[in-house]
Every structure is written in C-alpha cells, then in structure tokens.
Tab-separated table of C-alpha atoms in Angstrom:
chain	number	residue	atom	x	y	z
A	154	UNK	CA	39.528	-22.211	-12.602
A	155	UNK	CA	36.088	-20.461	-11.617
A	156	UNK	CA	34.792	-23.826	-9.872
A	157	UNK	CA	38.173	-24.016	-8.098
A	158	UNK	CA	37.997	-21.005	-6.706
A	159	UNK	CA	34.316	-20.867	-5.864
A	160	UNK	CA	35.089	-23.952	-3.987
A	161	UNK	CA	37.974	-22.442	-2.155
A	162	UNK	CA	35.586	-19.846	-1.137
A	163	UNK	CA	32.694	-21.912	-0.129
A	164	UNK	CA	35.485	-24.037	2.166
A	165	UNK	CA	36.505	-21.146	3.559
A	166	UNK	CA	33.514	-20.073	4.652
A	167	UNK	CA	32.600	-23.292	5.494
A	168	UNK	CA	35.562	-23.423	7.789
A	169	UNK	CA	34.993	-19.788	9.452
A	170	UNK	CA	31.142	-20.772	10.312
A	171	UNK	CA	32.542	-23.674	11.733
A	172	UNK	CA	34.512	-21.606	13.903
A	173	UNK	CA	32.465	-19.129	14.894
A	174	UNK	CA	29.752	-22.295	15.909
A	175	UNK	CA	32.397	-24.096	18.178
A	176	UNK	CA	33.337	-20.346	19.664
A	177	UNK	CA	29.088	-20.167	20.541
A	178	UNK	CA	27.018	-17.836	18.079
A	179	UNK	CA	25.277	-16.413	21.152
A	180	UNK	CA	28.559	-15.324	23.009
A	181	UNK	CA	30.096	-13.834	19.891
A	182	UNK	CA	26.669	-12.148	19.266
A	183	UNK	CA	26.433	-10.591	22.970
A	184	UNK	CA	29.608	-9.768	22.503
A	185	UNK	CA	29.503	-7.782	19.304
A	186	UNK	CA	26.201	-6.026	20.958
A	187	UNK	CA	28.870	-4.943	24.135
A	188	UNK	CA	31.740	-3.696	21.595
A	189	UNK	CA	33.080	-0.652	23.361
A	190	UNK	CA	33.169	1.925	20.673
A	191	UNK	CA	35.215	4.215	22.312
A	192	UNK	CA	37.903	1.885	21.093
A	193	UNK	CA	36.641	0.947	18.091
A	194	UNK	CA	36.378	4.811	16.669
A	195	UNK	CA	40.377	5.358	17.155
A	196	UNK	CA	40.540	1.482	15.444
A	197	UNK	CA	39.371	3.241	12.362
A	198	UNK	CA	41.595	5.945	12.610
A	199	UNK	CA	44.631	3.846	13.235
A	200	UNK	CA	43.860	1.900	10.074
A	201	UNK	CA	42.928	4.570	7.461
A	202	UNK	CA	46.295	5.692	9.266
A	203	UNK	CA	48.149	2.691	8.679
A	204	UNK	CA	46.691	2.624	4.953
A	205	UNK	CA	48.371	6.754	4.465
A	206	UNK	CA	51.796	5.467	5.414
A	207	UNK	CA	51.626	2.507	3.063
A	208	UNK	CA	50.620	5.232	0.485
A	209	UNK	CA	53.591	7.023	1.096
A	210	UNK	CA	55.652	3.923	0.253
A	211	UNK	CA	53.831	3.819	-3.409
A	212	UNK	CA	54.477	7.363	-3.696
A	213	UNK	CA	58.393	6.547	-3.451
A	214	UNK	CA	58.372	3.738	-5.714
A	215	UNK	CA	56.561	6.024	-8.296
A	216	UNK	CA	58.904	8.240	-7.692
A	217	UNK	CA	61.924	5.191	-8.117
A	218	UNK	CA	60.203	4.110	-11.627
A	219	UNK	CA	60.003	7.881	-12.472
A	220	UNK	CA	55.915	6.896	-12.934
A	221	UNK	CA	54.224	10.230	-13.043
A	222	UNK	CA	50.850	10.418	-11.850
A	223	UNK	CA	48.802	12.004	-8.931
A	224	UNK	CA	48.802	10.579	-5.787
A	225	UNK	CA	45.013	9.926	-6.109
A	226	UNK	CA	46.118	7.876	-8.766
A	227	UNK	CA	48.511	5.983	-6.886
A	228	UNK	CA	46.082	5.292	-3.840
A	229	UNK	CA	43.912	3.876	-6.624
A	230	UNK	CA	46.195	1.751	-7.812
A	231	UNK	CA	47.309	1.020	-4.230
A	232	UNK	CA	43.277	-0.079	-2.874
A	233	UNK	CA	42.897	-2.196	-6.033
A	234	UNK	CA	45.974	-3.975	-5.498
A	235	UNK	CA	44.741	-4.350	-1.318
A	236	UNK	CA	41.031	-5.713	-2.534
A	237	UNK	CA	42.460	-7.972	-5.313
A	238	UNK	CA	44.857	-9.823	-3.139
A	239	UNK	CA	41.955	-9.698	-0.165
A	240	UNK	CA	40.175	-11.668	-3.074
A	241	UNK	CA	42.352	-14.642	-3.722
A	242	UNK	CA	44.541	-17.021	-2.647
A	243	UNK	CA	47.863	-16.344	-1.323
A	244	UNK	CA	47.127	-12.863	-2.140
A	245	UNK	CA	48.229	-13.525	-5.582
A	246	UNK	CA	45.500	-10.826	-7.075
A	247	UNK	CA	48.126	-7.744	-5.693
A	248	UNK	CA	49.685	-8.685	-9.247
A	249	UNK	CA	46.581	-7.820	-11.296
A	250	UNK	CA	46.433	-3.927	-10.987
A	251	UNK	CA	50.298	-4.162	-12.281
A	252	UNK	CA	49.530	-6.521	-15.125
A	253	UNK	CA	46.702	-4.467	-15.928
A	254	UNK	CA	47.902	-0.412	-15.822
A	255	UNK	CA	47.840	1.291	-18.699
A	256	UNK	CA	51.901	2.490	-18.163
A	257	UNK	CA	54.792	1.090	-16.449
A	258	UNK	CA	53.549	-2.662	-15.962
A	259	UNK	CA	56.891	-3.889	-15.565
A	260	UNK	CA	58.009	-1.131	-12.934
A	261	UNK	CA	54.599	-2.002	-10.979
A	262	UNK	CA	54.971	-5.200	-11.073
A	263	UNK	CA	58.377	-5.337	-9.333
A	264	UNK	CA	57.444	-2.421	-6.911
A	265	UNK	CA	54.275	-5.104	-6.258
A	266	UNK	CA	56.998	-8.219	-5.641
A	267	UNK	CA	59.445	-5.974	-3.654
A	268	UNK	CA	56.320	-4.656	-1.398
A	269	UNK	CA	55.327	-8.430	-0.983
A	270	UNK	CA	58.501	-9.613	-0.249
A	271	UNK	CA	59.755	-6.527	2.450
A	272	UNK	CA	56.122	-6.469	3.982
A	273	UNK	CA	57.025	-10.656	4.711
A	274	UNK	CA	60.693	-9.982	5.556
A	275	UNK	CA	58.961	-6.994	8.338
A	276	UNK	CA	56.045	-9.118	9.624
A	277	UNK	CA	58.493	-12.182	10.152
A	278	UNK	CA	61.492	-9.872	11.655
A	279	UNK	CA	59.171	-9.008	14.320
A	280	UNK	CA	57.587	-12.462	14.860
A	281	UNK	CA	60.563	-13.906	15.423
A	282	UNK	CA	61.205	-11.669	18.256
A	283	UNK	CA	57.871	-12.199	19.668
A	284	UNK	CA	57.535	-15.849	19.579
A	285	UNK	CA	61.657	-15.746	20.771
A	286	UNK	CA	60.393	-13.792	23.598
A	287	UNK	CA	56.860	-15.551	24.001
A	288	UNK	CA	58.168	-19.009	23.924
A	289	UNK	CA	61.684	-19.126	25.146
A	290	UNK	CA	61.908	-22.554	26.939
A	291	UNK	CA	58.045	-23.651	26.382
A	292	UNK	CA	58.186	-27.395	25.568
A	293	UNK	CA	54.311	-27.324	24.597
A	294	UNK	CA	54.307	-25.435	21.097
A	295	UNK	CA	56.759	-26.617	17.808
A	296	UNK	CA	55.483	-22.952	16.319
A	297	UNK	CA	59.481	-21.524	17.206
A	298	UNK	CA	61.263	-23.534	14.341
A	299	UNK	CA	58.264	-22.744	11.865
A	300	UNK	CA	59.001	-19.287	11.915
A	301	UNK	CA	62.371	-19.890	11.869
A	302	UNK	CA	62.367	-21.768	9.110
A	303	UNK	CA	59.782	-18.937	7.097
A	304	UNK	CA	62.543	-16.175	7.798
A	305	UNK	CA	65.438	-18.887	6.321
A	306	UNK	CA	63.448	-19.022	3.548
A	307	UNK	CA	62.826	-15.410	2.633
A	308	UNK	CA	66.293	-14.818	3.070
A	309	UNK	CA	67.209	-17.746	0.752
A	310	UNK	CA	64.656	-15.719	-2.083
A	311	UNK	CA	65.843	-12.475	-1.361
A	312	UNK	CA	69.282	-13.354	-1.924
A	313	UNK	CA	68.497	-15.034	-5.255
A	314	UNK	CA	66.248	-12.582	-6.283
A	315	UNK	CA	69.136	-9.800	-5.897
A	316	UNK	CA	72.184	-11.806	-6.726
A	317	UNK	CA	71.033	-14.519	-8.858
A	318	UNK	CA	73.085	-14.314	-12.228
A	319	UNK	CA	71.472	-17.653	-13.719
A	320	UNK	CA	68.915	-15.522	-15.356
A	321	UNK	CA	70.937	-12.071	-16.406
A	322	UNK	CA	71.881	-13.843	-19.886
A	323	UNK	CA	68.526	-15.549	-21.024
A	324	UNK	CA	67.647	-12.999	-22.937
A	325	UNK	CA	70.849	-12.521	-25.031
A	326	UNK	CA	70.694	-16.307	-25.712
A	327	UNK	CA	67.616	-16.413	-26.598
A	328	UNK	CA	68.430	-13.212	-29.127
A	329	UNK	CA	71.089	-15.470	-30.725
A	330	UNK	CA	68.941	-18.494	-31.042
A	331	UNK	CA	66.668	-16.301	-32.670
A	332	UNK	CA	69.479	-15.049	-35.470
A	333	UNK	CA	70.711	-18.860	-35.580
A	334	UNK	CA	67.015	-19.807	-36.918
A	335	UNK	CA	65.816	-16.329	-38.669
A	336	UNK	CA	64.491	-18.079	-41.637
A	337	UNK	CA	61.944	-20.497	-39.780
A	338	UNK	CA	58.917	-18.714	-39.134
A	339	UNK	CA	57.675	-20.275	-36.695
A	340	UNK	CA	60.528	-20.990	-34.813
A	341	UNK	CA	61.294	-17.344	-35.000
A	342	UNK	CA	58.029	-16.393	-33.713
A	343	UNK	CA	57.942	-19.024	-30.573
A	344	UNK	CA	61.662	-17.937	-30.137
A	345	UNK	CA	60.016	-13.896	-29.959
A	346	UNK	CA	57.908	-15.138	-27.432
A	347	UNK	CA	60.212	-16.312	-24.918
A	348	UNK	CA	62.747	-13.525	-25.850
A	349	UNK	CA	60.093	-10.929	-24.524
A	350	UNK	CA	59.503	-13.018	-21.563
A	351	UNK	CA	63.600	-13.310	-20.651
A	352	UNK	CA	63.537	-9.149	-21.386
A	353	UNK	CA	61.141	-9.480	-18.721
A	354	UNK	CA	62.665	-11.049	-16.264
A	355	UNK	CA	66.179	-9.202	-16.951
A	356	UNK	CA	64.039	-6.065	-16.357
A	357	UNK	CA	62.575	-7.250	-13.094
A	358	UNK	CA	65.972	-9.111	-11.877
A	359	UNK	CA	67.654	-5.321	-12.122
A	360	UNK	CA	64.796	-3.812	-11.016
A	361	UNK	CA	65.056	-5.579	-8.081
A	362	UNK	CA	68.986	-5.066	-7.615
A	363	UNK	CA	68.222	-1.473	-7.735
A	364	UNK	CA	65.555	-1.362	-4.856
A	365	UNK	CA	67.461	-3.289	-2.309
A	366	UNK	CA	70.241	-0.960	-2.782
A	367	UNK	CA	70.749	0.501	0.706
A	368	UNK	CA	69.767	3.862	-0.109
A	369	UNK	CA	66.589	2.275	-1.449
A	370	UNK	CA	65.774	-0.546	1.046
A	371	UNK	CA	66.191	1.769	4.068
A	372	UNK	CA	63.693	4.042	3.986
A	373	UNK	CA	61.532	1.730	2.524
A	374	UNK	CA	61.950	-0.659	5.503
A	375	UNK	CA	61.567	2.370	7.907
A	376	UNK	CA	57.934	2.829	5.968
A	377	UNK	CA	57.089	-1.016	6.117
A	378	UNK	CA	58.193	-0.887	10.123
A	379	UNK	CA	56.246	2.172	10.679
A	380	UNK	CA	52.857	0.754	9.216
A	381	UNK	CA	53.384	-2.353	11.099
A	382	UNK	CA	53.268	-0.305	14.189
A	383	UNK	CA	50.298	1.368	12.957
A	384	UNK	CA	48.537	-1.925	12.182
A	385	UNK	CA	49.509	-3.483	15.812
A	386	UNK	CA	47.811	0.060	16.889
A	387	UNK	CA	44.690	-1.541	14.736
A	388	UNK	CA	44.778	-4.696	16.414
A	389	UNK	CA	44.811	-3.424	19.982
A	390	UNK	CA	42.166	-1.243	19.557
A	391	UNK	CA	40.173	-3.764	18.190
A	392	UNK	CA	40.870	-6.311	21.284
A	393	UNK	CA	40.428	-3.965	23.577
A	394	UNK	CA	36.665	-2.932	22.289
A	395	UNK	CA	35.628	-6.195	22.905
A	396	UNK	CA	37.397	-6.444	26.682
A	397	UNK	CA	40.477	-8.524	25.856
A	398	UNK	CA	44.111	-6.784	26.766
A	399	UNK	CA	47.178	-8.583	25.707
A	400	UNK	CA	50.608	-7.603	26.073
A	401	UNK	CA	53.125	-6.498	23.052
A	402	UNK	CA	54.345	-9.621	22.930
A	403	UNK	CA	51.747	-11.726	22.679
A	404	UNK	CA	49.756	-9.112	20.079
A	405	UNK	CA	52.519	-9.488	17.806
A	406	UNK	CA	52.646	-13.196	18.049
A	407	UNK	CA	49.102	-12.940	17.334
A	408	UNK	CA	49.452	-11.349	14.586
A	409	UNK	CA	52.139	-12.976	12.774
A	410	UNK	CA	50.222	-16.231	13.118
A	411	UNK	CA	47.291	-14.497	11.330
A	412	UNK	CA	49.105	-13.275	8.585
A	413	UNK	CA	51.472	-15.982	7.603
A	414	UNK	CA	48.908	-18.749	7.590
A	415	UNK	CA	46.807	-16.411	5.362
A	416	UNK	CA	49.671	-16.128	3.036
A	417	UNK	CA	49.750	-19.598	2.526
A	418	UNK	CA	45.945	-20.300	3.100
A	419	UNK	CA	44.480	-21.550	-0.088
A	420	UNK	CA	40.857	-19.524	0.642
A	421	UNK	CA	40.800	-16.036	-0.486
A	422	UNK	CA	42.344	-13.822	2.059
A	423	UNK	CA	43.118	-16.676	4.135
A	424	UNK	CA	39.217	-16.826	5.445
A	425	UNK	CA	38.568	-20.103	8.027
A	426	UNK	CA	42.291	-20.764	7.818
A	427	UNK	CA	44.134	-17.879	9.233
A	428	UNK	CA	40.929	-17.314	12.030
A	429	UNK	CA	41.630	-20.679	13.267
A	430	UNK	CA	44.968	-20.830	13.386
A	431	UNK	CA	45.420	-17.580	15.024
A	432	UNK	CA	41.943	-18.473	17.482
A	433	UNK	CA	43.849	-21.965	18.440
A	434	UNK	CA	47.217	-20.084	18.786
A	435	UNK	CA	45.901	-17.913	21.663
A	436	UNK	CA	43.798	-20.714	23.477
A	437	UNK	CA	46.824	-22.546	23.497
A	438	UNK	CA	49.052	-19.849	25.720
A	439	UNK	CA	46.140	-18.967	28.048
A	440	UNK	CA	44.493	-16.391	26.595
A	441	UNK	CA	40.790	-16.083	26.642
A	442	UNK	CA	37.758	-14.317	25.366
A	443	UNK	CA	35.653	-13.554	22.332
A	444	UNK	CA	37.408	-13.941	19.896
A	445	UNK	CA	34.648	-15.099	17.376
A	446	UNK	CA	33.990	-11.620	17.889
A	447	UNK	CA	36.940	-10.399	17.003
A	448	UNK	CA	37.516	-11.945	13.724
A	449	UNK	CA	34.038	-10.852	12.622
A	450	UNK	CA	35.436	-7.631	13.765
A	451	UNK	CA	38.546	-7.331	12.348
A	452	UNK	CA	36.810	-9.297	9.119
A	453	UNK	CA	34.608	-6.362	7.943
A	454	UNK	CA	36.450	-3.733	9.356
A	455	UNK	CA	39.174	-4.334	7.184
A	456	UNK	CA	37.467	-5.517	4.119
A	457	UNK	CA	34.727	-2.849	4.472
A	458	UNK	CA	37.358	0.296	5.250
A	459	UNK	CA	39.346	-1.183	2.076
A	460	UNK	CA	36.144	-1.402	-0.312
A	461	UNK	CA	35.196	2.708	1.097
A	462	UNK	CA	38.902	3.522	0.348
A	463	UNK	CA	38.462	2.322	-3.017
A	464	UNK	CA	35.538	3.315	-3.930
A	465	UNK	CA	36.026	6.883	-2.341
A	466	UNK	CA	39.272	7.119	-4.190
A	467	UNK	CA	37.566	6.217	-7.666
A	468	UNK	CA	34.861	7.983	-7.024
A	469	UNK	CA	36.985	11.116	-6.077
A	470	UNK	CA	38.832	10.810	-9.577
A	471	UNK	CA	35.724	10.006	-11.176
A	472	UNK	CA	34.417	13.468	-10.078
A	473	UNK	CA	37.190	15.643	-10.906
A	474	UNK	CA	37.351	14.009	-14.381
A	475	UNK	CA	34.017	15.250	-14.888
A	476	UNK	CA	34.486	18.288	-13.740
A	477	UNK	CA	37.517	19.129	-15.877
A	478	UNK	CA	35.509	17.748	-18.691
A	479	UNK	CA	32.505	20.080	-17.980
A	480	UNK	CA	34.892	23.138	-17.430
A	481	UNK	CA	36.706	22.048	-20.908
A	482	UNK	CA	33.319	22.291	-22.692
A	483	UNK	CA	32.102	25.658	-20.619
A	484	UNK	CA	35.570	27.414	-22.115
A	485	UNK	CA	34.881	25.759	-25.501
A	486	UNK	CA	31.069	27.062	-25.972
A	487	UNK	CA	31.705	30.744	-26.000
A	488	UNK	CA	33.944	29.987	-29.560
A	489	UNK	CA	31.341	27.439	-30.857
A	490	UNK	CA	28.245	29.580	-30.576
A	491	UNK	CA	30.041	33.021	-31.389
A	492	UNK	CA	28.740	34.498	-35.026
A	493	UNK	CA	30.807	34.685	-37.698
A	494	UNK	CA	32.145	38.741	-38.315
A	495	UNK	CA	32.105	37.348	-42.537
C-alpha cells in the first residue's frame, strides 16, 4: 500500500513537471515574477472566505448530530479532513478524521459522505450549465455527454443512498442468524462482526434519510452554492494576477474540469491529472496564457493556506489548553502550599 501510493505520487509529479516543461519553465517563471498582487491579496481573502462558509456548514451538521464541541474544534476537524483528502487519491483521506474522532464517528462519517456527495451534486449542477452554455452546438469537444453522464450518476447514488431499502434489514437478519447459531463460538463471533458492521450501515442509511430531508438539504445546499461562489471568486482572482480574464462561463467550465478529473485522478489531490486536463480544456476553446503559472499558483496557495489553517487552528487550541491548564494549577497552589491550622 505505501509503494502504491508513493508511486502514485511520484507519477503525479512526474506528470505535472511534464506539464509545466511543455508550458516553457522560463514563461511560467517570468510569469510568476509579473504576478499582480493586487489581485492575489483579495485571492487570499476570498479563500480563507470560502473556507468560513464551509465552516458554517460543519457547524450545522454538529448541530444535526447534536455533537457538542467548540467551533475551534470543528474547524479542526474540518482542515484535517481538507489536508487528508488533499493527500490521497480520490480524496478518500476526508474519511480519516471521522474514523478517527474520539466521539460521534458514525455521525461524522455520514456528515463527511453527505458533504462529498452535495459538494459533487453543486460543482456538477453548475457545470452542466456552463458547458450547456459554453458548448451548445460545438461539434469539436465530446466533454457535454461526460458531464451529463457524471450528474446521471450522482443522481442514480443519491437516490439509492436515500431510498434504498435492500440494506434497512441486514442487521436484524444478521441478529437472528446470530440466535439460530448461539452455541458456536466462532460462528457467533464472525456473525458479531458483521452484525456491528450492518448496525453501521442502518445508522448511516437513516442518517442519510434524515439530512436530505428538505428542511435539511436546503440550507445546506444554499451553504454549498454560496462557497462555490466564493471559490469561483478564488479562481478569478487568481487568473486575473497573472493577466488572463475569462468570462463566467468559461471560469466555471474551468473549474468543473479541474475538480472532477481530480476526483477521479488516481494521484493525491488529483496532481498532473487534473492540471492537464483542465490546461488542455482551455487551449482547446481558445483561451491562452500562463497557465503553468497558474496551477503553481493555485497549487500552493491552496495547499499552503490549508496547512496555515490547520496548523493555526491546532495551534490556537493547543494554546488555550495550556492556558486553562496553567490557570487550573495557579487556583490549585494557594490550597497545596497553605499550612495546616492543626
């Protein structure tokens, strides 16, 4: 498992050098050296923006799984979910900070699935408008009926994962096949096993019936829209510090191409993959400039900004830890050194 995914990381840098060498190291570096940063300042701001409405979201699902805990805590949670899935394939590492909290794994762990899954449903609502918009009656690009076909699909899961029945009773029958054969041991305990795994899934299947009820799913689709606007703020900026201006459209577009094939990228964070996809996707309708430049942009910016969030946020719960601690042991020391009236 390590060697696999050192190689996935190696290929995916592999592939991104490759693209920044056929988009010329020496443009991308002049470029960088011209970045106009009074663009790139507000960029910041519009993603540690983008970043405090996602929080908000967590907030209201620890709120929904009646989690209580300060919101430092949840931002916490939040940035290690955002590195982890940076980190890995198919941004399956969001799942470790809910497999690994000390309360409420199984409520964080759908909240984690649900964010996954409305964040997709978002990104390829508005794709499909772009590219419907952006390619109406262009013979030249078969990307339409891919992203047609990706918003099929997440419909098709959503709908099982909130009305799928077939897995409701697994649990029960497993609980009776456990009765049927109490008196072999080990059946019994491989029978256990799988029982806690089906109360698993029951508890995630409801879960999940319970957060796309409407009074649920709306605001938290409001949220997920808003922060997409936020991020397309993010991406603007960040073109237009290195010269390039592209319309709604085509920034969306842009976008969506990025993100998808990162989803399904097998490098970590969709490095190489997603860059070149989303570099060949703009060459292809017209548009020009550095755009090596960009993705090293938009490459730290985003990583780096996460890792500070983190860090700050740890850090900032790290300190008032202390200082609770040292203020528990300042109130304590009085009692410990006062004499004895005996």
């Amino acid at each position: 498992m390590k060697k696999r995914y050192i190689f996935n990381v190696g290929l995916g840098l592999l592939v991104f050098f490759y693209l920044e060498y056929r988009l010329g190291f020496r443009r991308s570096y002049e470029a960088l050296l011209a970045v106009d940063f009074r663009f790139l300042a507000p960029a910041v701001a519009a993603f540690f923006l983008s970043q405090l409405v996602r929080l908000v979201k967590w907030r209201f699902f620890y709120k929904k799984g009646r989690i209580r805990t300060s919101f430092a805590e949840v931002a916490l949670f939040y940035f290690n979910l955002k590195l982890f899935g940076m980190l890995t394939p198919g941004r399956i590492g969001e799942f470790l900070p809910a497999l690994t909290a000390p309360s409420g794994k199984g409520s964080l762990f759908s909240f984690t699935g649900y964010d996954r899954l409305t964040e997709a449903m978002a990104t390829l609502t508005v794709a499909i408008v772009a590219f419907t918009v952006l390619l109406h009656g262009t013979a030249s690009t078969g990307l339409l009926p891919w992203v047609l076909l990706l918003i099929f699909l997440m419909a098709l899961l959503s709908y099982f994962l909130v009305r799928n029945a077939w897995m409701m009773g697994l649990a029960e029958r497993l609980g009776r096949r456990l009765e049927k054969h109490n008196r072999f041991k080990i059946v019994r305990r491989i029978l256990a096993q799988e029982e806690r795994i089906a109360i698993e899934i029951r508890f995630l299947q409801r879960t999940f019936r319970k957060l796309f009820a409407p009074h649920t799913a709306a605001p938290v689709f409001v949220i997920t829209f808003t922060a997409l606007a936020v991020d397309m703020l993010f991406w603007w900026l960040l073109f237009r510090s290195i010269g390039v201006s592209l319309s709604p459209i085509t920034l969306v577009a842009a976008m969506a191409v990025f993100n998808v094939t990162g989803f399904f990228s097998p490098t970590p964070g969709g490095i190489g993959v997603s860059d070149s996809f989303f570099v060949l996707f703009l060459k292809k309708i017209g548009v020009e400039g550095a755009f090596g430049t960009f993705v090293l942009l938009l490459r730290f910016s985003v990583i780096g900004l996460t890792v500070v969030c983190r860090f700050g946020v740890g850090g900032w719960i790290a300190f008032r830890a202390a200082r609770r601690r040292a203020a528990e042991r300042e109130a304590a020391a009085p009692d410990s050194g006062r004499p004895s009236s005996g």
